[in-house]
Short mmCIF file of C-alpha atoms and ligand atoms in Angstrom, two decimals:
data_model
loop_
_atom_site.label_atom_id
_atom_site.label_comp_id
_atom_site.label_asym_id
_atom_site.label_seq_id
_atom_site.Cartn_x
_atom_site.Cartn_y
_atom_site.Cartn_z
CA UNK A 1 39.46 -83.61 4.19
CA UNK A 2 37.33 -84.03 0.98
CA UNK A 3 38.37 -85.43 -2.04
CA UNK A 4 38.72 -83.34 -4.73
CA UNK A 5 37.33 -84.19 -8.05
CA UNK A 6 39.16 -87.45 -10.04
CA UNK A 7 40.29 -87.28 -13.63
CA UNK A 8 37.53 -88.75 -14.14
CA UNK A 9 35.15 -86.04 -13.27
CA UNK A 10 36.50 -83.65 -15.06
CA UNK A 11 36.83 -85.38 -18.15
CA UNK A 12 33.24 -86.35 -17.74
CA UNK A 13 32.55 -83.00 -16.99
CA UNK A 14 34.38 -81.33 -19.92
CA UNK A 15 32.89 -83.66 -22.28
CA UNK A 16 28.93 -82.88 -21.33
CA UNK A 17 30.06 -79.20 -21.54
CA UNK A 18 31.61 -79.18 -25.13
CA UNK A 19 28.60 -81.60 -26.19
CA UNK A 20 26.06 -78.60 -24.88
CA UNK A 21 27.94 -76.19 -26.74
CA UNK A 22 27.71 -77.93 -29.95
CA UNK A 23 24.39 -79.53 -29.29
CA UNK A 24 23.18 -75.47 -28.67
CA UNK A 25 24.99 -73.55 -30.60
CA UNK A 26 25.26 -76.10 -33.55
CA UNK A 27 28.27 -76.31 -35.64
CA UNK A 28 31.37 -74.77 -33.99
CA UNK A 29 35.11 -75.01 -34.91
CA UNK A 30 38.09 -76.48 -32.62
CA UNK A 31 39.67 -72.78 -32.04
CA UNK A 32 36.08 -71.07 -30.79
CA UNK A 33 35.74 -74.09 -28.70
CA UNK A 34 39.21 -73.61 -26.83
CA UNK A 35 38.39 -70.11 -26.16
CA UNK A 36 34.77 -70.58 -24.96
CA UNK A 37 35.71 -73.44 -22.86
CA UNK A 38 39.02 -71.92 -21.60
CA UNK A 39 41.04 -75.27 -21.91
CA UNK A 40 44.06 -76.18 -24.17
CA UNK A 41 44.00 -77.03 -27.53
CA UNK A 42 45.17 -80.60 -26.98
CA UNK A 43 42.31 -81.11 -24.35
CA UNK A 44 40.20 -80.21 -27.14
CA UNK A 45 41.61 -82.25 -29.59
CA UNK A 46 41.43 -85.61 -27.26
CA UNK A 47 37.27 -84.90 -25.79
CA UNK A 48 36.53 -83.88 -29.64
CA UNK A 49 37.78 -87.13 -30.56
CA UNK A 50 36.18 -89.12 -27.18
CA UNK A 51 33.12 -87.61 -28.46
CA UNK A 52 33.77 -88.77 -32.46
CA UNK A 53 34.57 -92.01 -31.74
CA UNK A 54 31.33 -92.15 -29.96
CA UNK A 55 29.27 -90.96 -32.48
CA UNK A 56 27.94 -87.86 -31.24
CA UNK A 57 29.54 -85.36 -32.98
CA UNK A 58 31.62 -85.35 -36.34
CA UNK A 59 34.78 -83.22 -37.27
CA UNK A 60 34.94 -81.54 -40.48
CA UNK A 61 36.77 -79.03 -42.61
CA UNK A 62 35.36 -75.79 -42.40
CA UNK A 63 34.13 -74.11 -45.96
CA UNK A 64 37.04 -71.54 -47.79
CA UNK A 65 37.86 -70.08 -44.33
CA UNK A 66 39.89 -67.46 -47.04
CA UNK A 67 42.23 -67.42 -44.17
CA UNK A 68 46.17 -68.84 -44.87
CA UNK A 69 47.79 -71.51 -42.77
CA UNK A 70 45.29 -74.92 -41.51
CA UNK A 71 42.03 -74.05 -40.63
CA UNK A 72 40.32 -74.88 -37.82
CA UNK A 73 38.09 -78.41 -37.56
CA UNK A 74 34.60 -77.55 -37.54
CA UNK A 75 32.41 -80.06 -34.71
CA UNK A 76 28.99 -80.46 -35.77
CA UNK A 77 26.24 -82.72 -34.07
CA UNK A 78 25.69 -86.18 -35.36
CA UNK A 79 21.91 -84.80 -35.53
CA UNK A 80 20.94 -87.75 -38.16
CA UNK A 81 22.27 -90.30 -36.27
CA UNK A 82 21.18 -89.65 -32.64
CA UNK A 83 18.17 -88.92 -31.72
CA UNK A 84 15.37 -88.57 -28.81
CA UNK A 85 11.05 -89.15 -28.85
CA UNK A 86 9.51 -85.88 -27.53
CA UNK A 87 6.01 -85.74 -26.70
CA UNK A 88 3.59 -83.73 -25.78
CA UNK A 89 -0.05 -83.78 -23.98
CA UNK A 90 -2.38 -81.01 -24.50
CA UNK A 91 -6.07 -81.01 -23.89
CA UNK A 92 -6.77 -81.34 -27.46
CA UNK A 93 -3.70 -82.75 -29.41
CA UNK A 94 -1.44 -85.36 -28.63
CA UNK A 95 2.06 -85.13 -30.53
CA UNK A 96 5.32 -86.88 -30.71
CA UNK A 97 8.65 -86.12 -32.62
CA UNK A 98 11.62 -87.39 -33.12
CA UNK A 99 14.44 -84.82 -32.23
CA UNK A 100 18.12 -85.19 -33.48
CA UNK A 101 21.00 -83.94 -31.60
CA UNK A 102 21.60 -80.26 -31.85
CA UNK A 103 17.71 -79.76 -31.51
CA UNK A 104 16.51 -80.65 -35.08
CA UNK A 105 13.11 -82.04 -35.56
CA UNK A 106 13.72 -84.84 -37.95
CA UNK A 107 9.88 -86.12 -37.73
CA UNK A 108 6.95 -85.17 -36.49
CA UNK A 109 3.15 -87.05 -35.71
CA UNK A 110 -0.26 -85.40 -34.38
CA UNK A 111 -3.49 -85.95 -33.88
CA UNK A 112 -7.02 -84.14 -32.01
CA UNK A 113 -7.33 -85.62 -28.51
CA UNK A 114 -11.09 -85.71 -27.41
CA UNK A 115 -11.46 -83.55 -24.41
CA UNK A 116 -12.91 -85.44 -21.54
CA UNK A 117 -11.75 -88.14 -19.42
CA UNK A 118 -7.79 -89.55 -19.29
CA UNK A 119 -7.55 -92.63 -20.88
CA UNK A 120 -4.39 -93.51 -20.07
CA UNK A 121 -3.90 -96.96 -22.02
CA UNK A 122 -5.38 -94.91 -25.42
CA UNK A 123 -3.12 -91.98 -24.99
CA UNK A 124 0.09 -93.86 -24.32
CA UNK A 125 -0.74 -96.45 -26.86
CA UNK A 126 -1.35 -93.44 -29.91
CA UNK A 127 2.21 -91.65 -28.42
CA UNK A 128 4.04 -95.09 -28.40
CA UNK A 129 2.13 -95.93 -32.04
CA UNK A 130 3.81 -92.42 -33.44
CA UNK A 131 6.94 -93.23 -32.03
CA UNK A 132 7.27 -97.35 -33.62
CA UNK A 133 6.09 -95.42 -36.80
CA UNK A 134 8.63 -92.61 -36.93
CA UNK A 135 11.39 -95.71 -36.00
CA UNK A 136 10.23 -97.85 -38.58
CA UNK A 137 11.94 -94.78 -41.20
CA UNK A 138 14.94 -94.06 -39.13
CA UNK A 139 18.31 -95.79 -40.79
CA UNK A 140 19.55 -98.65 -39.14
CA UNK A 141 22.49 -97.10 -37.61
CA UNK A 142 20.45 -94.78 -35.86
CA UNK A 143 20.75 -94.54 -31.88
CA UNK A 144 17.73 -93.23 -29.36
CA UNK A 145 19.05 -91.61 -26.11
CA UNK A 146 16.43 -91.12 -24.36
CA UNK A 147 12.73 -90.06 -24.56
CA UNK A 148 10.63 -87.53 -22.50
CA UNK A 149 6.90 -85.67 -22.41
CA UNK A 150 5.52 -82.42 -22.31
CA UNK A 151 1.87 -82.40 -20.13
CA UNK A 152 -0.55 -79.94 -19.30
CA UNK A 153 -0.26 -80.26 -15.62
CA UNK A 154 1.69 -80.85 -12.30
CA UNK A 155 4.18 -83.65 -12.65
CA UNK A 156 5.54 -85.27 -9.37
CA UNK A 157 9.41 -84.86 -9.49
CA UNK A 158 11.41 -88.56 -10.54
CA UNK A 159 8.88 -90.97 -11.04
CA UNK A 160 6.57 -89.03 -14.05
CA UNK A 161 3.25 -89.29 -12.04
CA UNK A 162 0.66 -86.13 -13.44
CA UNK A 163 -0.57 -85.15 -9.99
CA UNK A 164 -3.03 -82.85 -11.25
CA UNK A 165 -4.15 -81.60 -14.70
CA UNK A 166 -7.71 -80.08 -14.32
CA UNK A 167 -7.60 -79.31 -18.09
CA UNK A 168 -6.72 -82.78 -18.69
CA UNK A 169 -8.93 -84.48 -16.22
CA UNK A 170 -5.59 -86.56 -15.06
CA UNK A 171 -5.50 -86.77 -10.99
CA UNK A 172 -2.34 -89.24 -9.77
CA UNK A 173 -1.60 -90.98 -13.39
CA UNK A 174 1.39 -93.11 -13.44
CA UNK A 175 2.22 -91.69 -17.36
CA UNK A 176 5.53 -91.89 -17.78
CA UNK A 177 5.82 -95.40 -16.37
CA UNK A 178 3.30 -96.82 -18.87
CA UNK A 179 4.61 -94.63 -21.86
CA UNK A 180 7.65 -96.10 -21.33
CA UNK A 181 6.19 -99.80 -21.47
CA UNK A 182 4.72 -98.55 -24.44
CA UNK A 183 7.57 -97.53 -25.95
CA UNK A 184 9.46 -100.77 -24.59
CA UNK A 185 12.74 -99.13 -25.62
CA UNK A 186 14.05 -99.80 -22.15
CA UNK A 187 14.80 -96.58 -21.40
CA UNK A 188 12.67 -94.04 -18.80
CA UNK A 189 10.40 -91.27 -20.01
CA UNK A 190 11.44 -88.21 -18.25
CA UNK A 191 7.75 -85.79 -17.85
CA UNK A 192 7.65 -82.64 -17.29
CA UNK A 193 4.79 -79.86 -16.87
CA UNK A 194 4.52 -78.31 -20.75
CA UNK A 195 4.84 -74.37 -20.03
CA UNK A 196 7.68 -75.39 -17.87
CA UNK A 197 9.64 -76.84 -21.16
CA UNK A 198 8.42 -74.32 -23.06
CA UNK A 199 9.95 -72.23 -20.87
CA UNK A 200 13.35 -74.07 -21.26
CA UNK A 201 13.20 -74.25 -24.76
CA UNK A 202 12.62 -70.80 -25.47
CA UNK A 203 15.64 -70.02 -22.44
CA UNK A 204 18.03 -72.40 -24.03
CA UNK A 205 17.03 -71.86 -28.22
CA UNK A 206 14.59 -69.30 -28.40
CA UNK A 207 13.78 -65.89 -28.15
CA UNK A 208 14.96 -66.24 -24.35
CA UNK A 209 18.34 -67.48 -25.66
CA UNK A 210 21.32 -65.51 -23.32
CA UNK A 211 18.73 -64.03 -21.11
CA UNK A 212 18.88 -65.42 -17.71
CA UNK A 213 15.54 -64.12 -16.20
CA UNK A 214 13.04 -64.57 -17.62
CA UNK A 215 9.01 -65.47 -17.32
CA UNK A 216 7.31 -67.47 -20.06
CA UNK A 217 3.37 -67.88 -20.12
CA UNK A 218 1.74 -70.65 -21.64
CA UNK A 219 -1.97 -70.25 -23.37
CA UNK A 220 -3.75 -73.38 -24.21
CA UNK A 221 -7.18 -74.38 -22.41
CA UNK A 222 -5.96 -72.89 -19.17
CA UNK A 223 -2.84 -70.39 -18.68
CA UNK A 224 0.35 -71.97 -17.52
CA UNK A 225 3.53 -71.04 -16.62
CA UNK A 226 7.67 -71.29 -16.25
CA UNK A 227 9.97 -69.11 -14.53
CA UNK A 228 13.62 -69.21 -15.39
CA UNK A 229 15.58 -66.85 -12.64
CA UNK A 230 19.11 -66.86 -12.84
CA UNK A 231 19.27 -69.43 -15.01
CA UNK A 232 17.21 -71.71 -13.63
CA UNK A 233 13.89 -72.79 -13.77
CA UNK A 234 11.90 -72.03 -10.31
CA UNK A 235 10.21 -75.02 -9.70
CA UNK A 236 10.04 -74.84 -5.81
CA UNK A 237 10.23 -77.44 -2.87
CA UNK A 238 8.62 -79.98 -4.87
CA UNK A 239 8.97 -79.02 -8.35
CA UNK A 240 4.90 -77.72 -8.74
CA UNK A 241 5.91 -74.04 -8.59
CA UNK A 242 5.68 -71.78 -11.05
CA UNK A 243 1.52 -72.23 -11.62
CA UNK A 244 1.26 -68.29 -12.99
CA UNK A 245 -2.38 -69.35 -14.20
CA UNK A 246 -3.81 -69.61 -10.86
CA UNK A 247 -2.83 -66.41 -8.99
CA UNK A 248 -5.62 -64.57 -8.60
CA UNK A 249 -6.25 -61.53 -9.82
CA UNK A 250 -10.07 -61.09 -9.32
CA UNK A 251 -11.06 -62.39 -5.86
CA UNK A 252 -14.79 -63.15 -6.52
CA UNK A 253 -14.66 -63.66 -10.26
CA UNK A 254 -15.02 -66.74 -12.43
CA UNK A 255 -14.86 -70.21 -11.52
CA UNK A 256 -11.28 -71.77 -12.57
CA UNK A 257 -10.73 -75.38 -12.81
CA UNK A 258 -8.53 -75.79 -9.55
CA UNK A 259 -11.44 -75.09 -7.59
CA UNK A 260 -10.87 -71.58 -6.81
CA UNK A 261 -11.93 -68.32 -8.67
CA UNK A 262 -10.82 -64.98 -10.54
CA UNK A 263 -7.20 -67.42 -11.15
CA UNK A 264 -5.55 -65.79 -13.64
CA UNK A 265 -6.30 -68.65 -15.97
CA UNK A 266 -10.39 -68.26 -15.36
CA UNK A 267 -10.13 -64.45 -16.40
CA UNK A 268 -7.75 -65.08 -19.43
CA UNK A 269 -8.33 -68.60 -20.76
CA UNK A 270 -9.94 -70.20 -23.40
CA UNK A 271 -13.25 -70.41 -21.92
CA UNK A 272 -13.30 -66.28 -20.60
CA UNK A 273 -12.12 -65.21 -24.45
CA UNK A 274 -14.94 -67.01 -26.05
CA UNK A 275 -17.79 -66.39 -23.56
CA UNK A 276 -16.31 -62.56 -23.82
CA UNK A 277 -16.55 -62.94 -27.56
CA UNK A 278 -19.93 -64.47 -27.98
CA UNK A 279 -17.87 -67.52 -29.69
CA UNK A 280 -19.56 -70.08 -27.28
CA UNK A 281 -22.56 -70.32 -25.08
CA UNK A 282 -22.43 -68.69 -21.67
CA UNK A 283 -22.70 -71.06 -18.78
CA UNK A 284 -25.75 -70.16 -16.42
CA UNK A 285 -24.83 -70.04 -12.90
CA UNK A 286 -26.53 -73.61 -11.75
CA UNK A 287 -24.86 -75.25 -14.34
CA UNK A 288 -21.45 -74.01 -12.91
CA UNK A 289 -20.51 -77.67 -11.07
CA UNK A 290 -23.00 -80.04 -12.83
CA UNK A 291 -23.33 -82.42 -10.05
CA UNK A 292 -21.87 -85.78 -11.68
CA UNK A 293 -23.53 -85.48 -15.15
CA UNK A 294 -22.13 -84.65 -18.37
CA UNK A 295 -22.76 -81.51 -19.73
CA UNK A 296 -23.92 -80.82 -23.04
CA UNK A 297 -21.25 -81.15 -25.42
CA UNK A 298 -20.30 -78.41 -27.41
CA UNK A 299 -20.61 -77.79 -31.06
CA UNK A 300 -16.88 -78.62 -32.84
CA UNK A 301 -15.10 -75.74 -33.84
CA UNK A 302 -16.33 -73.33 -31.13
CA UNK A 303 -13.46 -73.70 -29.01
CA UNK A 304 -9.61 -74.92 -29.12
CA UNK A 305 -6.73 -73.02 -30.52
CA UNK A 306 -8.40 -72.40 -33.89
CA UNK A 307 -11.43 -70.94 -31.59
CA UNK A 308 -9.03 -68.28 -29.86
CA UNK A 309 -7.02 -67.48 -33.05
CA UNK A 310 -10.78 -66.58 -34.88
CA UNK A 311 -11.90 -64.09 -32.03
CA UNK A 312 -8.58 -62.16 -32.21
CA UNK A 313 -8.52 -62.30 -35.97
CA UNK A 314 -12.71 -61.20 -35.84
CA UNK A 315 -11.23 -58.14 -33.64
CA UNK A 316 -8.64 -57.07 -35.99
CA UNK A 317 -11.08 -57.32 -38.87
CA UNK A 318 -13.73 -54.90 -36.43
CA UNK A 319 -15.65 -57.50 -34.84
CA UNK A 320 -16.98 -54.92 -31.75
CA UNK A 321 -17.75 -57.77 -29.64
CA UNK A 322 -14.39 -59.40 -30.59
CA UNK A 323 -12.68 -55.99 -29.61
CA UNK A 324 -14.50 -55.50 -25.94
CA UNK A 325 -13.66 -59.25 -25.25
CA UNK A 326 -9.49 -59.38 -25.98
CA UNK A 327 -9.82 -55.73 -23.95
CA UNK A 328 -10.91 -56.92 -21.21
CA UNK A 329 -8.60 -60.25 -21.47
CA UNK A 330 -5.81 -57.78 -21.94
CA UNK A 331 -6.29 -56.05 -19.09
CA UNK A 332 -6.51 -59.37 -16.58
CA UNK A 333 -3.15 -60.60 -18.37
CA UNK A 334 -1.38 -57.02 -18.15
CA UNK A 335 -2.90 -57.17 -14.20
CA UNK A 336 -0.99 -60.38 -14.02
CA UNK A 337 1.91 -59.68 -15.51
CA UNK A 338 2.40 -56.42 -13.14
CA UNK A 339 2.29 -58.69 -10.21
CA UNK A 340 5.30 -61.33 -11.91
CA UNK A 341 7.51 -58.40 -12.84
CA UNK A 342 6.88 -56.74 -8.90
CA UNK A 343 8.26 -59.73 -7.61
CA UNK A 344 10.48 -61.30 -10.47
CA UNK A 345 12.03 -58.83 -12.30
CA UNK A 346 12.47 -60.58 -14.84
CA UNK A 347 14.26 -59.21 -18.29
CA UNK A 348 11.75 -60.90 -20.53
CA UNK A 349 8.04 -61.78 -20.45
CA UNK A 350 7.50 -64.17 -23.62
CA UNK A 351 4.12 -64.93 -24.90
CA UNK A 352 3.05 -68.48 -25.83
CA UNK A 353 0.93 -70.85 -27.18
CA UNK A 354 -2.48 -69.38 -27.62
CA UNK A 355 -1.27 -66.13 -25.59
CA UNK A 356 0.72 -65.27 -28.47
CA UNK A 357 -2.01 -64.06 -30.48
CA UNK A 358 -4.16 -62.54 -27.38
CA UNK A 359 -0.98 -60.85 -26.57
CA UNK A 360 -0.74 -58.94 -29.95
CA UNK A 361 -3.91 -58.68 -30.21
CA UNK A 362 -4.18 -56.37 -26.60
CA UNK A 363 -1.05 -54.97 -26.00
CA UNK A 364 -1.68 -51.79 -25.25
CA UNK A 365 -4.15 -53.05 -21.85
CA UNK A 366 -1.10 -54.74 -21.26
CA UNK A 367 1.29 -52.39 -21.41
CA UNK A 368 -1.39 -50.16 -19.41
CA UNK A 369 -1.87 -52.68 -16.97
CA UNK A 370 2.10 -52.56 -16.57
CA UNK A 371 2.40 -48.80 -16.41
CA UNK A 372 -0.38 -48.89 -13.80
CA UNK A 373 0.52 -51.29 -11.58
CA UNK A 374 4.62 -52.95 -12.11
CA UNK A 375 6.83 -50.54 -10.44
CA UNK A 376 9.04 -48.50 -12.41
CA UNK A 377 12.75 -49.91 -11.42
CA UNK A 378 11.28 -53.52 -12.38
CA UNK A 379 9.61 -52.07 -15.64
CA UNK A 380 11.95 -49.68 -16.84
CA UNK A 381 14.11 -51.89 -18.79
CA UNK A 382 11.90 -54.84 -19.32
CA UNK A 383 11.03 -56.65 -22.80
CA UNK A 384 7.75 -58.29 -24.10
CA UNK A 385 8.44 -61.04 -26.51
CA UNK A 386 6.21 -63.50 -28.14
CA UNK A 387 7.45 -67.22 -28.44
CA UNK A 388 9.94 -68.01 -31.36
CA UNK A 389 8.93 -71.77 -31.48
CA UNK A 390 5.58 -71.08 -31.40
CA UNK A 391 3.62 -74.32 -31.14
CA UNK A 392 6.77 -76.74 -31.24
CA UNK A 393 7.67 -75.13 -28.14
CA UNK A 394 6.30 -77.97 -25.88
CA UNK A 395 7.58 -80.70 -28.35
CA UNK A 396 11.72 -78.87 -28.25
CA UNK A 397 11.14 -78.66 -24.48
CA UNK A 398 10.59 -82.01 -23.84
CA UNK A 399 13.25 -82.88 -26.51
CA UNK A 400 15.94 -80.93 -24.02
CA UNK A 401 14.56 -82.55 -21.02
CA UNK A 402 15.03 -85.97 -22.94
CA UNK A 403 19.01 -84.80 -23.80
CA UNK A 404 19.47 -84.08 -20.25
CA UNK A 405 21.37 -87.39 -19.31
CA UNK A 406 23.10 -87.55 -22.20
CA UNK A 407 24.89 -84.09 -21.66
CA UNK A 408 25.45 -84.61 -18.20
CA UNK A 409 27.57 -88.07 -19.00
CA UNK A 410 27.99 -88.62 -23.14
CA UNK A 411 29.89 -91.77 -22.68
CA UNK A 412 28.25 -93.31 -20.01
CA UNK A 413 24.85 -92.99 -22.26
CA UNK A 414 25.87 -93.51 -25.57
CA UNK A 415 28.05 -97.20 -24.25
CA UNK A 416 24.15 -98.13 -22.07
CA UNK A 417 22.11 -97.50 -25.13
CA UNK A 418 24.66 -99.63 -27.84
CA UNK A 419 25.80 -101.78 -26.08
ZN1 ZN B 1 -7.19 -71.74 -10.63
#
């Protein structure tokens, strides 16, 4: 016979579950709570107060409630007080942030990253810099929980290795073992793929908030991806699914970074848009794998998310050339998108990062893409969204990966981390 769960457990378990609540859905009173939770009022009272005396949350009186008789104690996060580093690795900017409880960025660092090779010490030694600097103004009774990244490509599950990240040039990179040297806060950096937080940020506090399936795509350099089905992000047998950016949708077409061709992400990425656009120069076809040698840099300013955001802001201002290229984008992206809702079904499809603006600027291929080729039960009722958190998006998904542990035990964490 098993054992059921101890005391314990539960009280463990109760005490992650009001922390998400308040840590989500900010500042909530003792009565919602009892409802929402479905446990006693004197359950409530005794993990509200587990949870005070810890310093995670704080009880107050609500404002003029104008309701008679003794309101109900409001629980907010201590969101000043406790805190996690967030950061994120694209192919051209490096950020960090430091995130308070409840999801509030309290400060925030950036800078360009060169694209070319991964220098590993360099990067982890500008992240770590960011993060002494944003300590160095926190208040001395300040506590950091935990810390986790946001990186353009795949991320072995547990140990924070980037398998792969073409757009990165990373190949088996032991990151978030030497970010956490960096950091030498004694606590692990959790890594994660970055349109896979995104994902989970926009699921858990943005425009994806309440819906349960849905499919976010990620536009930076290449086109990346998270699925969230049921709940839960799809990340497959070994946590690399969920790579949207290289299905292909034009067997025969352009070279893509992963080695193969007509990917998704080699139709609709960065380099597509502005060879499309006439933003950059077009790549002749010998030059296609330059055999071991650099190729000739690129003027500054003709590519990057600045790049993208000019060709669909030329179009909109009747740019013809600007106009032909986001049609034809539109129509790989709304070919792609057919195939995710035929076999998804999702409720949403949100647009991020660099999509966003690619998105708006060629709905209507999309949405004839969709009518062409989704099938009707699977299209009927679905939405097209554009991200909420727009480019923080990486930063607040890394954030919630880096409040994981702390939800899942409060005590445990908090008493490791002060003590
Ligand atoms: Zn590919």
């Amino acid at each position: 016979m098993r054992a059921g769960p101890s005391q314990e457990d539960i009280r463990r378990h109760n005490l992650g579950a009001l922390l998400r609540h308040v840590h989500l859905g900010g500042p909530i009173s003792r009565a919602e709570l009892t409802s929402k939770m479905g446990l006693n009022r004197s359950t409530i009272m005794a993990l509200t107060s587990d949870l005070t005396a810890a310093g995670l949350v704080r009880e107050e009186l609500p404002r003029e409630t104008g309701r008679a008789g003794r309101p109900s104690l409001v629980v907010r996060p201590e969101s000043a007080r406790v805190y996690v580093f967030a950061f994120d690795v694209g192919p051209d900017r490096l950020a960090a942030a430091r995130v308070g409880l409840g999801g509030v960025i309290l400060d925030r660092r950036e800078s360009v990253r060169e694209r070319g090779p991964f220098k590993l010490d360099e990067l982890t030694g500008t992240l770590a810099g960011f993060a002494r600097q944003m300590r160095r103004k926190t208040r001395p009774d300040t506590v950091c929980v935990g810390a986790a990244a946001a990186v353009s490509g795949g991320v072995r599950k547990g140990d924070g290795v980037v398998r792969f990240g073409p757009n990165l040039k990373a190949e088996e990179v032991p990151f978030g073992e030497e970010l956490g040297r960096r950091l030498g806060l004694g606590l692990p950096v959790s890594v994660g793929n970055d349109a896979n937080l995104a994902a989970l940020a926009e699921h858990s506090r943005g425009i994806g908030a309440a819906v349960r399936d849905l499919i976010y795509l990620h536009g930076d350099v290449g086109i990346g991806g998270g699925i969230i089905a049921g709940g839960h992000l799809l990340g497959g047998h070994d946590g690399y699914g969920g790579e949207v950016g290289h299905m292909v949708v034009n067997p025969g077409g352009r070279a893509c970074g992963c080695g193969s061709n007509g990917c998704l992400e080699a139709e609709v990425g960065e380099r597509a848009l502005l060879e499309s656009a006439g933003r950059t120069r077009q790549r002749q076809p010998a030059e296609q794998e330059p055999p071991g040698q650099p190729r000739e840099p690129e003027p500054p300013g003709q590519r990057g998310r600045d790049a993208v955001r000019a060709v669909v802001e030329g179009a909109d201002r009747g740019d013809i050339m600007a106009q032909d290229a986001l049609t034809r984008i539109g129509d790989w992206l709304g070919l792609g998108v057919a195939n995710l809702v035929n076999i998804f079904n999702p409720e949403m499809v949100i647009f991020g990062g660099t999509l966003r603006e690619i998105y708006l600027g060629s709905a209507a291929q999309v949405r004839t893409q969709l009518a062409l080729h989704a099938m009707a039960p699977q299209r009927e009722r679905l939405r097209l969204r554009t991200s909420a958190l727009g480019d923080a998006a990486t930063l607040v998904g890394a954030a919630e990966l880096a409040f994981a542990h702390v939800l899942s035990d409060p005590l445990e964490v908090l008493a490791r981390v002060t003590g």
